CSV table of C-alpha atoms in Angstrom, one decimal:
chain,number,residue,atom,x,y,z
A,121,MET,CA,-65.3,-41.8,-76.4
A,122,TYR,CA,-65.9,-43.8,-73.3
A,123,THR,CA,-67.4,-42.8,-70.0
A,124,LEU,CA,-67.4,-44.3,-66.6
A,125,SER,CA,-70.5,-44.5,-64.4
A,126,ARG,CA,-71.5,-45.2,-60.9
A,127,VAL,CA,-69.3,-47.6,-58.8
A,128,THR,CA,-71.1,-50.1,-56.6
A,129,PRO,CA,-68.9,-51.5,-53.8
A,130,VAL,CA,-69.6,-55.0,-52.6
A,131,LEU,CA,-69.1,-55.2,-48.8
A,132,ARG,CA,-68.7,-58.5,-47.1
A,133,ILE,CA,-71.0,-59.1,-44.2
A,134,PHE,CA,-71.1,-62.0,-41.7
A,135,ASP,CA,-74.5,-61.6,-39.9
A,136,GLU,CA,-77.5,-60.5,-42.0
A,137,ALA,CA,-79.5,-59.4,-38.9
A,138,LYS,CA,-76.7,-57.2,-37.6
A,139,ALA,CA,-76.1,-55.8,-41.1
A,140,ARG,CA,-79.8,-54.9,-41.4
A,141,GLU,CA,-79.8,-53.3,-38.0
A,142,PHE,CA,-76.8,-51.2,-39.0
A,143,TYR,CA,-77.6,-50.2,-42.6
A,144,ILE,CA,-81.4,-50.0,-42.4
A,145,ASP,CA,-82.3,-49.2,-38.9
A,146,PHE,CA,-79.3,-47.0,-38.0
A,147,LEU,CA,-77.9,-45.5,-41.3
A,148,GLY,CA,-81.4,-45.2,-42.9
A,149,PHE,CA,-80.7,-47.2,-46.1
A,150,LYS,CA,-83.5,-49.2,-47.7
A,151,VAL,CA,-83.3,-52.7,-49.2
A,152,ASP,CA,-83.8,-52.5,-52.9
A,153,TRP,CA,-83.6,-56.2,-53.5
A,154,GLU,CA,-82.0,-59.4,-52.2
A,155,HIS,CA,-81.1,-62.8,-53.6
A,156,ARG,CA,-80.4,-66.2,-52.1
A,157,PHE,CA,-79.5,-69.3,-54.2
A,158,GLU,CA,-82.1,-72.0,-53.7
A,159,GLY,CA,-83.9,-70.0,-51.0
A,160,GLY,CA,-83.8,-71.2,-47.4
A,161,ASP,CA,-81.0,-70.4,-45.1
A,162,TYR,CA,-78.4,-69.7,-47.9
A,163,PRO,CA,-76.1,-66.6,-47.7
A,164,VAL,CA,-77.8,-63.3,-48.7
A,165,TYR,CA,-76.7,-60.9,-51.4
A,166,MET,CA,-78.6,-57.6,-51.3
A,167,GLN,CA,-78.6,-54.1,-52.6
A,168,VAL,CA,-79.2,-51.2,-50.2
A,169,SER,CA,-79.4,-47.6,-51.0
A,170,LEU,CA,-79.8,-44.1,-49.6
A,171,GLY,CA,-80.2,-41.3,-52.0
A,172,ASP,CA,-77.7,-41.9,-54.8
A,173,CYS,CA,-75.5,-44.1,-52.6
A,174,VAL,CA,-75.9,-47.8,-53.6
A,175,LEU,CA,-74.1,-50.6,-51.8
A,176,HIS,CA,-74.1,-54.4,-52.3
A,177,LEU,CA,-73.9,-56.5,-49.1
A,178,SER,CA,-72.8,-60.1,-49.4
A,179,GLU,CA,-72.5,-63.0,-47.0
A,180,HIS,CA,-70.9,-65.0,-49.8
A,181,TYR,CA,-67.3,-66.1,-49.2
A,182,GLY,CA,-65.0,-64.4,-51.7
A,183,ASP,CA,-67.3,-61.4,-52.3
A,184,GLY,CA,-65.0,-59.0,-50.7
A,185,SER,CA,-62.7,-58.8,-47.7
A,186,PRO,CA,-64.0,-57.7,-44.3
A,187,GLY,CA,-62.4,-54.4,-43.3
A,188,ALA,CA,-62.9,-52.6,-46.6
A,189,SER,CA,-63.0,-48.8,-46.7
A,190,ILE,CA,-65.4,-46.7,-48.7
A,191,ARG,CA,-66.0,-43.0,-48.9
A,192,VAL,CA,-69.4,-41.5,-49.5
A,193,ALA,CA,-70.0,-37.9,-50.5
A,194,VAL,CA,-72.7,-36.2,-48.4
A,195,ARG,CA,-74.6,-32.9,-48.5
A,196,ASP,CA,-75.4,-31.6,-45.0
A,197,LEU,CA,-73.1,-33.9,-43.0
A,198,ASP,CA,-74.2,-32.1,-39.9
A,199,GLY,CA,-77.9,-32.9,-40.6
A,200,TYR,CA,-77.1,-36.6,-41.2
A,201,HIS,CA,-74.9,-36.7,-38.1
A,202,ALA,CA,-77.7,-35.3,-36.0
A,203,THR,CA,-80.2,-37.8,-37.4
A,204,LEU,CA,-77.9,-40.7,-36.5
A,205,LEU,CA,-77.2,-39.4,-33.0
A,206,ALA,CA,-80.9,-38.9,-32.3
A,207,LYS,CA,-81.4,-42.7,-32.9
A,208,GLU,CA,-79.2,-43.4,-29.9
A,209,PHE,CA,-77.9,-46.5,-31.6
A,210,LYS,CA,-76.4,-48.8,-29.1
A,211,TYR,CA,-73.2,-49.6,-31.0
A,212,SER,CA,-72.1,-46.3,-32.5
A,213,ARG,CA,-72.0,-42.6,-31.6
A,214,PRO,CA,-70.0,-41.2,-34.5
A,215,GLY,CA,-68.3,-37.8,-34.5
A,216,ILE,CA,-67.2,-35.5,-37.2
A,217,GLN,CA,-63.6,-34.5,-37.9
A,218,THR,CA,-62.1,-31.9,-40.1
A,219,MET,CA,-59.3,-33.4,-42.2
A,220,PRO,CA,-56.2,-31.7,-43.4
A,221,TRP,CA,-57.1,-32.5,-47.0
A,222,GLY,CA,-60.1,-30.2,-46.9
A,223,THR,CA,-63.1,-32.5,-45.9
A,224,ARG,CA,-65.2,-32.9,-42.9
A,225,GLU,CA,-65.7,-36.6,-42.2
A,226,MET,CA,-67.9,-38.9,-40.1
A,227,THR,CA,-66.4,-42.4,-40.1
A,228,ILE,CA,-68.3,-45.4,-38.9
A,229,ARG,CA,-67.5,-49.2,-38.8
A,230,ASP,CA,-70.2,-51.7,-39.7
A,231,PRO,CA,-70.6,-54.9,-37.7
A,232,SER,CA,-68.2,-56.7,-40.2
A,233,HIS,CA,-65.5,-54.0,-39.6
A,234,ASN,CA,-66.0,-52.3,-43.0
A,235,ARG,CA,-65.2,-48.6,-42.7
A,236,LEU,CA,-67.6,-46.0,-44.1
A,237,SER,CA,-66.4,-42.4,-44.3
A,238,PHE,CA,-69.2,-39.9,-45.0
A,239,GLU,CA,-67.6,-36.7,-46.2
A,240,GLU,CA,-68.3,-33.2,-47.4
A,241,PRO,CA,-65.9,-30.5,-48.5
A,242,VAL,CA,-65.0,-27.9,-45.9
A,243,THR,CA,-66.7,-24.6,-46.9
A,244,PRO,CA,-64.9,-21.3,-46.4
A,245,GLU,CA,-66.3,-19.4,-43.5
A,246,ALA,CA,-68.0,-16.1,-44.3
């Protein structure tokens, strides 16, 4: 019997410095590794992660379309939201919405217009 494992989305980026500012400084991811063909000023391909969430970011043409949309499951969305707002990031002050399909979501666009929706299930009130 076969099984499927983790999915690692590849998100197209256009500006490495802005991507690092967004993913590392603002969202709190860490760079696990990065690669450039022949070194120098070639496009970067890197892996970033936060908890169990792993993303690949690529400046390479053809490694994804800008404007992609991904959904990331989060425990304690309110805590993550508060952490982000406390950073007073110049380019984003995300909010949280309760969606009709039973999730609470914080959606943020990265500098390359990729949409990241951080979500958790709505819990019944006591």
